[in-house]
CSV table of C-alpha atoms in Angstrom, one decimal:
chain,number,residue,atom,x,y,z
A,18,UNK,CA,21.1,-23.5,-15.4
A,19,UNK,CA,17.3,-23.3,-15.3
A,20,UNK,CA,15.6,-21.0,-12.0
A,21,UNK,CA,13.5,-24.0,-10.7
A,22,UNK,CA,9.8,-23.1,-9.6
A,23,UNK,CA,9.5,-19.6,-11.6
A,24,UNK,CA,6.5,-21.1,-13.7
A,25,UNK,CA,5.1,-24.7,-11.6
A,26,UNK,CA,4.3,-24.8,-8.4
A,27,UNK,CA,6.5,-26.6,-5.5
A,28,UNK,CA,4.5,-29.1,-3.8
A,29,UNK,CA,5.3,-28.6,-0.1
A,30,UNK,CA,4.6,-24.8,-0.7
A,31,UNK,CA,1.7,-25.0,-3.2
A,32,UNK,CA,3.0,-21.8,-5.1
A,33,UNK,CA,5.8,-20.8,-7.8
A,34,UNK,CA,9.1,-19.3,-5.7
A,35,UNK,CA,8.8,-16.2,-6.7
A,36,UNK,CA,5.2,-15.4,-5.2
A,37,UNK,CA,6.8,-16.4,-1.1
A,38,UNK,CA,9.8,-14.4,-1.7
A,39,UNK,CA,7.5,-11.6,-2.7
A,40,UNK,CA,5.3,-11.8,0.6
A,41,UNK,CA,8.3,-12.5,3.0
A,42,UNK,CA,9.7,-9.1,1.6
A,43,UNK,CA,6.2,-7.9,1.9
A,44,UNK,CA,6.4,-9.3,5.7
A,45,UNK,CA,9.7,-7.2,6.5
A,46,UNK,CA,7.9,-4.2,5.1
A,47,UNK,CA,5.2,-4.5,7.4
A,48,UNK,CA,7.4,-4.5,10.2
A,49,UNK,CA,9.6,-1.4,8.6
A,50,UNK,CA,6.3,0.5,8.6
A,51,UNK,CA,5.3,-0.8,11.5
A,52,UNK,CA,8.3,0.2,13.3
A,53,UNK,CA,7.8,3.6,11.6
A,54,UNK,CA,3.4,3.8,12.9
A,55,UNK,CA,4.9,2.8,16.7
A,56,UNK,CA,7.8,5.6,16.5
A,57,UNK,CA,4.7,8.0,15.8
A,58,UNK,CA,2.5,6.6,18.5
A,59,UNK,CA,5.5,7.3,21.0
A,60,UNK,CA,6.0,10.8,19.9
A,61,UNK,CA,2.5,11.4,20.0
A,62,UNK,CA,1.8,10.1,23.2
A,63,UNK,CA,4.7,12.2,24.4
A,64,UNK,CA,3.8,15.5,22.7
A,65,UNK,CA,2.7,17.5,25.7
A,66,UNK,CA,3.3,20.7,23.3
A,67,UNK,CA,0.4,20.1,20.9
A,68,UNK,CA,3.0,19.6,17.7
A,69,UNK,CA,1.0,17.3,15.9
A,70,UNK,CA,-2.5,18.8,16.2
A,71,UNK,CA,-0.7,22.0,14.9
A,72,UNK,CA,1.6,20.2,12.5
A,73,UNK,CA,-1.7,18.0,11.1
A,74,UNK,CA,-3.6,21.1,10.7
A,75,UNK,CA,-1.1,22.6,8.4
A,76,UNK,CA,-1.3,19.3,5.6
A,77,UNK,CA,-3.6,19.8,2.9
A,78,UNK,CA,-6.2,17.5,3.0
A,79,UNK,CA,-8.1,18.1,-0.3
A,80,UNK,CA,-4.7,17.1,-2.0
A,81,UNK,CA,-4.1,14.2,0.0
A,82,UNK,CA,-7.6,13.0,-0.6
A,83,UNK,CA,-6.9,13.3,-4.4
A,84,UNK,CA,-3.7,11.2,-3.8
A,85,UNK,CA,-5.4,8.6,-2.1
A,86,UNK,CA,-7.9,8.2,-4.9
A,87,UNK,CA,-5.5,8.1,-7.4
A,88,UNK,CA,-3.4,5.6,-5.6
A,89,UNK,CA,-6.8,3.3,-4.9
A,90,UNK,CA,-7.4,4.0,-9.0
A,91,UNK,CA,-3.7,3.0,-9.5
A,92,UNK,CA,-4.1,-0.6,-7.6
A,93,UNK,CA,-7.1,-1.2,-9.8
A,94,UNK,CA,-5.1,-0.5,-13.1
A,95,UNK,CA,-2.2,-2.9,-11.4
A,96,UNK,CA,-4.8,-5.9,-11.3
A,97,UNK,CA,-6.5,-5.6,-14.5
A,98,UNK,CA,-3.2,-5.2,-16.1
A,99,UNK,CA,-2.6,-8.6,-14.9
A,100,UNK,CA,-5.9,-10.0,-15.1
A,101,UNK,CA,-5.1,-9.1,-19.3
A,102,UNK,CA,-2.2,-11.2,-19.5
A,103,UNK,CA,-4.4,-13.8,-17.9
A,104,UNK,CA,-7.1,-13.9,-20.8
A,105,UNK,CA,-4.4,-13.3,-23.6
A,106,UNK,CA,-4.7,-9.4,-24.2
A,107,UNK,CA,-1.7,-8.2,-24.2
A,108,UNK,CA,-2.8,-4.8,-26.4
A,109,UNK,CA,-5.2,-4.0,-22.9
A,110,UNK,CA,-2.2,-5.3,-20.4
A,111,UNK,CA,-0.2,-2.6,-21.9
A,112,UNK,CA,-2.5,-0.3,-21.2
A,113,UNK,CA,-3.7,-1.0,-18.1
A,114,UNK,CA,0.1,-0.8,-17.2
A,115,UNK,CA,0.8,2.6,-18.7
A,116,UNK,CA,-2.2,3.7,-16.7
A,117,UNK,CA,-0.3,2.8,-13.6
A,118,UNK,CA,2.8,4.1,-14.4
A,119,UNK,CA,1.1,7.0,-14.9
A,120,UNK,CA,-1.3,7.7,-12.2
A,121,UNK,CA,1.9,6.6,-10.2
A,122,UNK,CA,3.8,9.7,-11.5
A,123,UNK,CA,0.2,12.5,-10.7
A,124,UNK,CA,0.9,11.0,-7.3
A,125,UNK,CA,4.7,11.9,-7.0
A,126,UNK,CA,4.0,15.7,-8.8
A,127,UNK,CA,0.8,16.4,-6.4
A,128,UNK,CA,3.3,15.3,-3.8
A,129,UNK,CA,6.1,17.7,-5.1
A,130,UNK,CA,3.3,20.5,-4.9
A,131,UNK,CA,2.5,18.9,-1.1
A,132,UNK,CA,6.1,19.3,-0.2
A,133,UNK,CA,7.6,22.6,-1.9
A,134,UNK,CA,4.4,24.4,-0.9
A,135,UNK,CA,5.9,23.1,3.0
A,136,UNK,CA,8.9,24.7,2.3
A,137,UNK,CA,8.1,27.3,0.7
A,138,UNK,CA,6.1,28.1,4.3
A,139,UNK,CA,9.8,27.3,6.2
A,140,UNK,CA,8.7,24.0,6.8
A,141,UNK,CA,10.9,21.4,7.3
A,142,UNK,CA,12.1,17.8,8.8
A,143,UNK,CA,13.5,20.1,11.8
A,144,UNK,CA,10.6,22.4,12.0
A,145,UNK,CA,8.5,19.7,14.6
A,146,UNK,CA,8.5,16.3,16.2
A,147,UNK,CA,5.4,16.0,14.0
A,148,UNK,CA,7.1,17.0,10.5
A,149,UNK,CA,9.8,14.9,11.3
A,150,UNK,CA,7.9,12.1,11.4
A,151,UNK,CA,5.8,13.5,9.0
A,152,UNK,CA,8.4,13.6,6.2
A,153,UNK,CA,10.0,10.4,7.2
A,154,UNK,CA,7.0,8.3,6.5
A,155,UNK,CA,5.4,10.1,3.5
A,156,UNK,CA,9.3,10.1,2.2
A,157,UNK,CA,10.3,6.6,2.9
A,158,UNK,CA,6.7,5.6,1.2
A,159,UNK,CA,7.3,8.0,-1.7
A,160,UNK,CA,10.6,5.9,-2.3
A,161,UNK,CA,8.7,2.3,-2.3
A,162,UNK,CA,6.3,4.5,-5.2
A,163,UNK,CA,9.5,5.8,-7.5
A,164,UNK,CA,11.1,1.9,-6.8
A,165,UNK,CA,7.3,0.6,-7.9
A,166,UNK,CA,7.8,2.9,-11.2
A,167,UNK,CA,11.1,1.3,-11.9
A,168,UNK,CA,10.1,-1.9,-12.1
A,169,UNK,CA,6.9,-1.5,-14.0
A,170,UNK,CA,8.5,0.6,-16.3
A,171,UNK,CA,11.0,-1.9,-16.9
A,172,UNK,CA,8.0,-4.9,-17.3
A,173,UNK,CA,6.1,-2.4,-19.6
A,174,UNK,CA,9.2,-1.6,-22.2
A,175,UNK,CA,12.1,-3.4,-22.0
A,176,UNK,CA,11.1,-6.6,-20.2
A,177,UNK,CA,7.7,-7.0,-22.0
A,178,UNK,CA,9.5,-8.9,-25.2
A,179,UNK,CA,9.5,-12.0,-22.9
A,180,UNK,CA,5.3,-11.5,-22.9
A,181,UNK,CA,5.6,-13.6,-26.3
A,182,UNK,CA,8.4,-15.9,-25.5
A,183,UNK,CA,7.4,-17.4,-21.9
A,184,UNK,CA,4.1,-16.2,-20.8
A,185,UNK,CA,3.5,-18.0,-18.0
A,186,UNK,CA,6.3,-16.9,-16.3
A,187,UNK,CA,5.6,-13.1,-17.1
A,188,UNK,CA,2.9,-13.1,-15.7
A,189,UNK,CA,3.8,-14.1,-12.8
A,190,UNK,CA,6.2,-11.6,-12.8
A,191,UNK,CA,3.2,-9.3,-13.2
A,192,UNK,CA,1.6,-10.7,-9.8
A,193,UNK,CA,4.7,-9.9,-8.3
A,194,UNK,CA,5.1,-6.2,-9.4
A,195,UNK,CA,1.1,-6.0,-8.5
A,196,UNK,CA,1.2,-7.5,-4.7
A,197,UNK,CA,4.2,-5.2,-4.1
A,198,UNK,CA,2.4,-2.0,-5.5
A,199,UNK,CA,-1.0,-3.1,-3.4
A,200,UNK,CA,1.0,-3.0,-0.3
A,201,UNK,CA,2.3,0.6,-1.3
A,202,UNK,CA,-1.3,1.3,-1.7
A,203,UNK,CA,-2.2,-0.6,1.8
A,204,UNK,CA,0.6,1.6,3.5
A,205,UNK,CA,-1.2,5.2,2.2
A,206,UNK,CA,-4.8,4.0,3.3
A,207,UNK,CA,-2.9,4.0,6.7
A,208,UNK,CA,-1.2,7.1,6.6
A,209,UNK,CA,-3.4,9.2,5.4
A,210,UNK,CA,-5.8,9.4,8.2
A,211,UNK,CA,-3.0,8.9,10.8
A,212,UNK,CA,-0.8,11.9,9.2
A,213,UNK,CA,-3.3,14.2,8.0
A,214,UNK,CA,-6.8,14.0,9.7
A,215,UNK,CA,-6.3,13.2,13.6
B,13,UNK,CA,-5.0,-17.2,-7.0
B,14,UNK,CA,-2.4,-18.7,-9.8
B,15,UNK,CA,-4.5,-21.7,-10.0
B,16,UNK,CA,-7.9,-19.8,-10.9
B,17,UNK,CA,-9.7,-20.5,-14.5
B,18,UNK,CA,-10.2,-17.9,-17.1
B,19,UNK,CA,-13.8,-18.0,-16.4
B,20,UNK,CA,-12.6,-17.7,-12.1
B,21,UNK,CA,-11.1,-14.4,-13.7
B,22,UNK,CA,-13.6,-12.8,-15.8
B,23,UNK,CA,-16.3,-13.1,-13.0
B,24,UNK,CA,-13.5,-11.6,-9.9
B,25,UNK,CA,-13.5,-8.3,-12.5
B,26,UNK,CA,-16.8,-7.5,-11.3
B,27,UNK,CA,-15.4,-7.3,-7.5
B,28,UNK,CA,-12.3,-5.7,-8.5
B,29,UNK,CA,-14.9,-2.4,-10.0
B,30,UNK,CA,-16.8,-3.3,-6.4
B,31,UNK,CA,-14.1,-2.8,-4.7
B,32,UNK,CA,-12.8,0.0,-6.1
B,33,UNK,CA,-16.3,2.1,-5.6
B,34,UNK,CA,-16.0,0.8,-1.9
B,35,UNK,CA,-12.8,2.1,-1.2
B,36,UNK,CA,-13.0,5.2,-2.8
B,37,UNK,CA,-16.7,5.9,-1.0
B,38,UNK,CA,-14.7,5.4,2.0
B,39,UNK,CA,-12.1,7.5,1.6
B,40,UNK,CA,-14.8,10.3,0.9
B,41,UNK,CA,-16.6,8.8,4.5
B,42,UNK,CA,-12.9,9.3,6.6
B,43,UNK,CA,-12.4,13.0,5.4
B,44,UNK,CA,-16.0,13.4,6.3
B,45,UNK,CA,-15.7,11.8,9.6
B,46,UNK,CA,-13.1,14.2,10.8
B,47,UNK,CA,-15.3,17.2,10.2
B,48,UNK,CA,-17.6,15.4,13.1
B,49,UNK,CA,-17.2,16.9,16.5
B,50,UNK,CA,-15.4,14.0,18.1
B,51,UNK,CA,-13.1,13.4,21.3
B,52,UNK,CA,-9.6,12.4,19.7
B,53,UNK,CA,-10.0,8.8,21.2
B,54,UNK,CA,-13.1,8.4,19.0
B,55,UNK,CA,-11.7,10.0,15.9
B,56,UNK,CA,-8.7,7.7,16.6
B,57,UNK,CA,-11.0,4.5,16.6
B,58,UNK,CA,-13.4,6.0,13.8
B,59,UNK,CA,-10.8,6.5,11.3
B,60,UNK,CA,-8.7,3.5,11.8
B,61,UNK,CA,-11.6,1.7,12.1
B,62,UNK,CA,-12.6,2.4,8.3
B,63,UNK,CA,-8.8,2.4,7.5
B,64,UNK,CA,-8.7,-1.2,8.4
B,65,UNK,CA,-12.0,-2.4,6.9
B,66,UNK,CA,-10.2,-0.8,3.5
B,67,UNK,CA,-6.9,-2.6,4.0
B,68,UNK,CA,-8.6,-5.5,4.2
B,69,UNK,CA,-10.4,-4.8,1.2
B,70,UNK,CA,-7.1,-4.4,-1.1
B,71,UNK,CA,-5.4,-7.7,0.8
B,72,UNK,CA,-8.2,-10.0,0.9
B,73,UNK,CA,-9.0,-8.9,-3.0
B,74,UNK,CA,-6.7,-7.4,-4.6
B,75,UNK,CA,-3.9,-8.9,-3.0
B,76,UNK,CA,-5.9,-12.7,-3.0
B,77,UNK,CA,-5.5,-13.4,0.7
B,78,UNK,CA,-9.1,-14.0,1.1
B,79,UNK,CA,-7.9,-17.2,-1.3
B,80,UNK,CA,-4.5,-17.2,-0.8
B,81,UNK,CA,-2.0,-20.4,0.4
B,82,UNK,CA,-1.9,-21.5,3.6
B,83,UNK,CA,2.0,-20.9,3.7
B,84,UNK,CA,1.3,-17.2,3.0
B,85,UNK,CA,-1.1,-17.1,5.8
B,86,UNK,CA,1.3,-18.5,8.4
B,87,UNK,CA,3.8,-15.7,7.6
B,88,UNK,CA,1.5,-13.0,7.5
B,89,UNK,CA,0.1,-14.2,11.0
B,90,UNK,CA,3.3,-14.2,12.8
B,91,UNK,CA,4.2,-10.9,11.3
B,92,UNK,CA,1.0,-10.0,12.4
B,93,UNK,CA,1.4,-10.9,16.1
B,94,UNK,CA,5.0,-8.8,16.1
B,95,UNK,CA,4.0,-5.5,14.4
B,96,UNK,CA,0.6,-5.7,16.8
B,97,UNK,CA,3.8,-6.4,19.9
B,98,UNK,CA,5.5,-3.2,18.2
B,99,UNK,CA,2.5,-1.4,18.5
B,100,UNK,CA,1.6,-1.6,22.2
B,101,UNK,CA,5.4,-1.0,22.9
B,102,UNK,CA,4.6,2.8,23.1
B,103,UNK,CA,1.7,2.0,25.5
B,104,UNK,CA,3.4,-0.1,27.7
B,105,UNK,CA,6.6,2.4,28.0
B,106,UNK,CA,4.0,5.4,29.3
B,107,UNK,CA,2.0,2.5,31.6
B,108,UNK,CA,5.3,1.7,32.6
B,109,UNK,CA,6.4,5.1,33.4
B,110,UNK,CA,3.3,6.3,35.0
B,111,UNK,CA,3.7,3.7,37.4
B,112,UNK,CA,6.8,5.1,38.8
Protein backbone atom coordinates (compact mmCIF):
# COMPACT_ATOMS: atom_id res chain seq x y z
CA UNK A 1 0.00 0.00 0.00
CA UNK A 2 1.07 3.51 -1.17
CA UNK A 3 2.17 6.21 2.01
CA UNK A 4 -0.46 8.88 1.01
CA UNK A 5 0.82 12.69 1.06
CA UNK A 6 4.75 11.82 0.97
CA UNK A 7 5.08 13.85 -2.47
CA UNK A 8 1.35 16.21 -2.88
CA UNK A 9 0.23 18.30 -0.57
CA UNK A 10 -3.04 17.61 1.72
CA UNK A 11 -5.49 20.29 1.30
CA UNK A 12 -6.71 21.09 4.82
CA UNK A 13 -2.89 21.18 5.87
CA UNK A 14 -1.40 22.79 2.75
CA UNK A 15 1.83 20.56 3.04
CA UNK A 16 3.18 16.88 2.28
CA UNK A 17 2.86 14.66 5.79
CA UNK A 18 6.02 14.25 6.30
CA UNK A 19 7.01 18.14 6.70
CA UNK A 20 4.09 18.47 10.14
CA UNK A 21 5.40 15.30 11.56
CA UNK A 22 8.80 16.82 11.28
CA UNK A 23 7.90 20.15 13.17
CA UNK A 24 5.59 18.48 15.81
CA UNK A 25 8.76 16.36 16.69
CA UNK A 26 10.63 19.66 16.36
CA UNK A 27 7.80 21.07 18.89
CA UNK A 28 8.53 18.27 21.59
CA UNK A 29 12.17 19.12 21.24
CA UNK A 30 11.69 22.62 22.07
CA UNK A 31 10.06 21.71 25.13
CA UNK A 32 12.88 18.88 26.02
CA UNK A 33 15.35 21.69 25.74
CA UNK A 34 13.29 23.90 27.15
CA UNK A 35 12.72 21.85 30.12
CA UNK A 36 16.52 21.41 30.06
CA UNK A 37 17.31 25.86 29.79
CA UNK A 38 14.48 26.19 32.98
CA UNK A 39 16.35 23.23 35.03
CA UNK A 40 19.52 25.66 34.52
CA UNK A 41 17.79 28.86 35.34
CA UNK A 42 16.65 27.10 38.72
CA UNK A 43 20.05 25.97 39.59
CA UNK A 44 21.46 29.15 38.79
CA UNK A 45 19.15 31.23 40.59
CA UNK A 46 19.82 28.86 43.53
CA UNK A 47 23.68 28.80 43.40
CA UNK A 48 24.52 30.85 46.36
CA UNK A 49 28.14 29.17 46.10
CA UNK A 50 29.25 30.85 42.89
CA UNK A 51 29.45 27.16 40.94
CA UNK A 52 28.63 28.42 37.65
CA UNK A 53 30.67 31.57 37.45
CA UNK A 54 33.61 29.23 38.48
CA UNK A 55 32.38 26.22 36.42
CA UNK A 56 31.78 28.81 33.16
CA UNK A 57 35.16 30.21 33.64
CA UNK A 58 36.82 26.87 33.22
CA UNK A 59 35.08 26.16 29.39
CA UNK A 60 37.18 27.05 26.60
CA UNK A 61 35.73 29.62 24.75
CA UNK A 62 38.00 29.90 21.72
CA UNK A 63 36.98 26.20 21.02
CA UNK A 64 33.45 26.62 21.45
CA UNK A 65 33.46 29.72 19.24
CA UNK A 66 35.05 27.51 16.49
CA UNK A 67 32.19 24.99 17.11
CA UNK A 68 29.60 27.38 16.75
CA UNK A 69 31.07 28.49 13.39
CA UNK A 70 31.35 25.36 12.17
CA UNK A 71 27.87 24.33 13.14
CA UNK A 72 26.41 27.85 11.55
CA UNK A 73 28.79 26.64 8.32
CA UNK A 74 27.17 23.17 8.64
CA UNK A 75 23.32 24.52 8.41
CA UNK A 76 24.41 26.39 5.27
CA UNK A 77 25.90 23.22 3.58
CA UNK A 78 22.32 21.43 4.91
CA UNK A 79 20.27 24.09 2.69
CA UNK A 80 22.21 24.23 -0.35
CA UNK A 81 22.42 20.55 -0.34
CA UNK A 82 18.76 20.71 -0.73
CA UNK A 83 18.43 23.76 -2.70
CA UNK A 84 20.69 21.25 -5.47
CA UNK A 85 18.24 18.70 -5.55
CA UNK A 86 15.80 21.47 -6.24
CA UNK A 87 17.60 22.78 -9.54
CA UNK A 88 18.53 19.07 -10.67
CA UNK A 89 22.27 18.87 -9.47
CA UNK A 90 22.67 16.02 -7.90
CA UNK A 91 26.72 15.90 -8.47
CA UNK A 92 26.70 19.46 -6.07
CA UNK A 93 23.82 17.88 -3.66
CA UNK A 94 26.30 15.25 -2.89
CA UNK A 95 28.56 17.49 -2.04
CA UNK A 96 27.09 19.94 -0.23
CA UNK A 97 25.93 16.79 1.90
CA UNK A 98 29.42 15.31 2.46
CA UNK A 99 30.32 18.77 3.62
CA UNK A 100 27.80 18.42 6.31
CA UNK A 101 28.52 15.16 7.38
CA UNK A 102 31.70 16.35 7.68
CA UNK A 103 31.86 19.58 9.37
CA UNK A 104 29.28 17.52 11.68
CA UNK A 105 32.12 15.07 12.63
CA UNK A 106 35.06 18.46 13.40
CA UNK A 107 32.28 19.42 15.73
CA UNK A 108 31.97 15.98 17.66
CA UNK A 109 36.31 15.63 17.69
CA UNK A 110 36.68 19.47 18.89
CA UNK A 111 34.12 18.31 21.40
CA UNK A 112 36.02 15.06 22.33
CA UNK A 113 39.11 17.48 22.89
CA UNK A 114 36.41 19.88 25.01
CA UNK A 115 35.49 16.97 27.10
CA UNK A 116 38.75 14.68 27.81
CA UNK A 117 40.77 17.94 28.33
CA UNK A 118 37.67 18.26 31.43
CA UNK A 119 38.63 15.15 32.59
CA UNK A 120 41.76 15.00 32.22
CA UNK A 121 41.51 18.22 34.91
CA UNK A 122 39.19 15.73 37.27
CA UNK A 123 36.28 17.21 35.87
CA UNK A 124 33.26 15.54 35.85
CA UNK A 125 29.13 15.36 35.83
CA UNK A 126 29.63 15.19 39.86
CA UNK A 127 32.32 17.75 40.10
CA UNK A 128 29.37 20.88 40.25
CA UNK A 129 25.76 21.75 40.05
CA UNK A 130 27.14 23.75 37.01
CA UNK A 131 28.98 20.67 35.14
CA UNK A 132 26.17 18.66 35.76
CA UNK A 133 24.11 20.66 33.87
CA UNK A 134 26.85 21.47 31.91
CA UNK A 135 27.41 17.90 30.56
CA UNK A 136 23.74 17.06 30.38
CA UNK A 137 22.93 19.73 27.84
CA UNK A 138 26.09 19.75 25.67
CA UNK A 139 25.64 15.69 25.97
CA UNK A 140 22.01 15.31 25.24
CA UNK A 141 22.66 17.96 22.13
CA UNK A 142 25.84 16.05 21.09
CA UNK A 143 23.42 12.93 20.78
CA UNK A 144 20.65 14.91 18.39
CA UNK A 145 24.36 15.73 16.21
CA UNK A 146 25.62 11.82 16.07
CA UNK A 147 21.54 10.89 15.37
CA UNK A 148 21.72 14.05 12.57
CA UNK A 149 25.00 12.05 11.11
CA UNK A 150 23.03 8.87 10.93
CA UNK A 151 20.51 9.93 8.88
CA UNK A 152 22.44 11.99 6.47
CA UNK A 153 24.74 9.41 6.06
CA UNK A 154 22.21 7.05 5.30
CA UNK A 155 20.44 9.86 2.59
CA UNK A 156 24.04 10.52 1.19
CA UNK A 157 24.99 6.57 0.51
CA UNK A 158 22.60 4.15 0.79
CA UNK A 159 19.34 5.93 0.46
CA UNK A 160 20.53 8.37 -2.36
CA UNK A 161 19.65 5.53 -5.20
CA UNK A 162 16.00 6.65 -4.83
CA UNK A 163 17.48 10.49 -5.95
CA UNK A 164 16.86 8.95 -9.64
CA UNK A 165 13.85 6.85 -9.06
CA UNK A 166 11.34 9.37 -7.16
CA UNK A 167 12.84 12.76 -6.86
CA UNK A 168 10.19 14.62 -5.60
CA UNK A 169 9.77 12.62 -2.69
CA UNK A 170 13.63 12.66 -1.87
CA UNK A 171 13.77 15.77 -1.67
CA UNK A 172 11.56 16.20 0.58
CA UNK A 173 13.17 13.79 2.57
CA UNK A 174 16.08 16.22 2.31
CA UNK A 175 13.92 19.20 3.82
CA UNK A 176 13.23 16.94 6.52
CA UNK A 177 16.87 15.84 7.48
CA UNK A 178 17.71 19.87 6.95
CA UNK A 179 14.83 21.43 9.45
CA UNK A 180 15.83 18.79 11.97
CA UNK A 181 19.70 19.67 11.69
CA UNK A 182 18.69 23.62 11.72
CA UNK A 183 17.09 23.09 15.08
CA UNK A 184 20.34 21.31 16.25
CA UNK A 185 22.02 24.30 15.14
CA UNK A 186 19.22 26.73 16.75
CA UNK A 187 19.76 24.71 20.13
CA UNK A 188 23.90 25.62 20.11
CA UNK A 189 23.27 29.34 19.23
CA UNK A 190 21.48 29.06 22.64
CA UNK A 191 23.79 27.25 24.62
CA UNK A 192 26.68 28.66 23.85
CA UNK A 193 26.37 31.97 25.41
CA UNK A 194 24.19 30.50 28.30
CA UNK A 195 26.94 27.69 29.10
CA UNK A 196 30.13 29.21 28.31
CA UNK A 197 30.09 33.16 28.49
CA UNK A 198 27.69 34.39 31.46
CA UNK B 1 8.68 26.80 0.97
CA UNK B 2 7.76 23.40 -1.15
CA UNK B 3 5.71 25.42 -3.43
CA UNK B 4 8.62 27.97 -4.49
CA UNK B 5 9.90 28.17 -8.36
CA UNK B 6 13.30 27.36 -9.43
CA UNK B 7 13.90 30.89 -10.11
CA UNK B 8 12.08 31.60 -6.08
CA UNK B 9 15.28 29.41 -5.32
CA UNK B 10 18.15 30.65 -7.14
CA UNK B 11 17.46 34.32 -5.88
CA UNK B 12 16.87 32.87 -1.76
CA UNK B 13 20.76 31.63 -2.33
CA UNK B 14 21.82 35.05 -2.13
CA UNK B 15 20.24 35.36 1.59
CA UNK B 16 21.22 32.04 2.55
CA UNK B 17 25.37 33.50 1.92
CA UNK B 18 23.66 36.80 3.88
CA UNK B 19 22.77 35.00 6.37
CA UNK B 20 25.47 33.03 6.98
CA UNK B 21 27.96 36.32 7.17
CA UNK B 22 25.32 37.66 9.74
CA UNK B 23 25.35 34.94 12.01
CA UNK B 24 28.82 34.25 11.97
CA UNK B 25 29.64 38.31 12.54
CA UNK B 26 27.45 37.70 15.47
CA UNK B 27 28.82 35.11 17.00
CA UNK B 28 32.30 37.02 16.83
CA UNK B 29 29.96 40.26 18.51
CA UNK B 30 28.66 37.69 21.64
CA UNK B 31 32.26 36.51 22.58
CA UNK B 32 33.20 40.16 22.30
CA UNK B 33 30.40 41.40 24.34
CA UNK B 34 31.35 39.35 27.30
CA UNK B 35 34.84 40.86 27.49
CA UNK B 36 32.65 44.28 28.19
CA UNK B 37 32.47 45.17 31.85
CA UNK B 38 28.87 44.48 32.45
CA UNK B 39 26.50 43.68 35.51
CA UNK B 40 25.42 39.95 34.90
CA UNK B 41 21.75 41.15 34.36
CA UNK B 42 23.06 43.13 31.35
CA UNK B 43 25.34 40.45 30.05
CA UNK B 44 22.24 38.15 30.57
CA UNK B 45 20.01 40.46 28.30
CA UNK B 46 23.03 41.45 25.90
CA UNK B 47 23.79 37.94 25.00
CA UNK B 48 20.41 36.51 24.69
CA UNK B 49 19.44 39.38 23.09
CA UNK B 50 21.78 38.67 19.97
CA UNK B 51 21.20 34.85 20.60
CA UNK B 52 17.64 35.37 19.72
CA UNK B 53 17.96 37.89 16.83
CA UNK B 54 20.32 34.67 15.37
CA UNK B 55 17.71 32.05 16.12
CA UNK B 56 15.52 33.88 14.30
CA UNK B 57 17.72 34.23 11.53
CA UNK B 58 18.21 30.22 10.95
CA UNK B 59 14.12 29.64 11.61
CA UNK B 60 12.72 32.47 9.71
CA UNK B 61 15.41 31.49 6.70
CA UNK B 62 16.77 28.65 6.83
CA UNK B 63 14.11 26.83 8.48
CA UNK B 64 11.34 28.94 5.98
CA UNK B 65 9.07 30.13 8.86
CA UNK B 66 9.32 33.56 7.66
CA UNK B 67 7.08 31.78 4.67
CA UNK B 68 6.13 28.89 6.20
CA UNK B 69 2.16 27.33 6.50
CA UNK B 70 -0.07 28.65 8.70
CA UNK B 71 -0.61 25.04 10.37
CA UNK B 72 3.11 25.22 11.25
CA UNK B 73 2.71 28.47 12.81
CA UNK B 74 -0.10 27.44 15.11
CA UNK B 75 2.07 24.67 16.62
CA UNK B 76 5.07 26.51 16.96
CA UNK B 77 2.95 29.40 18.82
CA UNK B 78 1.42 27.18 21.36
CA UNK B 79 4.75 25.53 21.94
CA UNK B 80 5.85 28.78 22.19
CA UNK B 81 3.49 30.01 24.93
CA UNK B 82 4.48 26.66 27.11
CA UNK B 83 8.31 26.62 26.87
CA UNK B 84 7.98 30.70 27.70
CA UNK B 85 5.39 29.13 31.01
CA UNK B 86 8.46 26.64 31.59
CA UNK B 87 10.74 29.41 31.64
CA UNK B 88 9.30 31.79 34.35
CA UNK B 89 8.55 28.56 36.49
CA UNK B 90 12.07 29.08 38.10
CA UNK B 91 11.12 32.75 38.77
CA UNK B 92 7.98 32.31 40.13
CA UNK B 93 9.27 29.35 42.62
CA UNK B 94 12.08 32.05 44.16
CA UNK B 95 9.03 34.94 44.07
CA UNK B 96 7.17 32.47 45.65
CA UNK B 97 9.61 31.58 48.20
CA UNK B 98 10.82 34.91 49.03
CA UNK B 99 7.37 35.79 49.96
CA UNK B 100 7.35 33.44 52.83
Amino acid sequence: MEIPYNVEERQDTGMFNAKLGIWLFLASEVMLFGGLFSAYVFLRMGDVTGTFISGSSELNVPLATLNTLVLISSSVTMIMSWVSLKLGEQKKFKQYLGSTLFLATVFLVVKYFEYTAKFHHGIFPDTSTFFAIYFTMTGLHMIHIIGGMVVIFYFLVPGSSMMNTESVRFTNRIEIVGLYWHFVDLVWIFLFPVLYLL
Amino acid sequence: MSGHSVEDIKKSVKVYIGVFTALAVLTVVTVAASYLDLSFGESFFLALTIASIKGTLVAGYFMHLFTERTAILAVLGLTFFFLITIMFLPYMAFTDQAAI
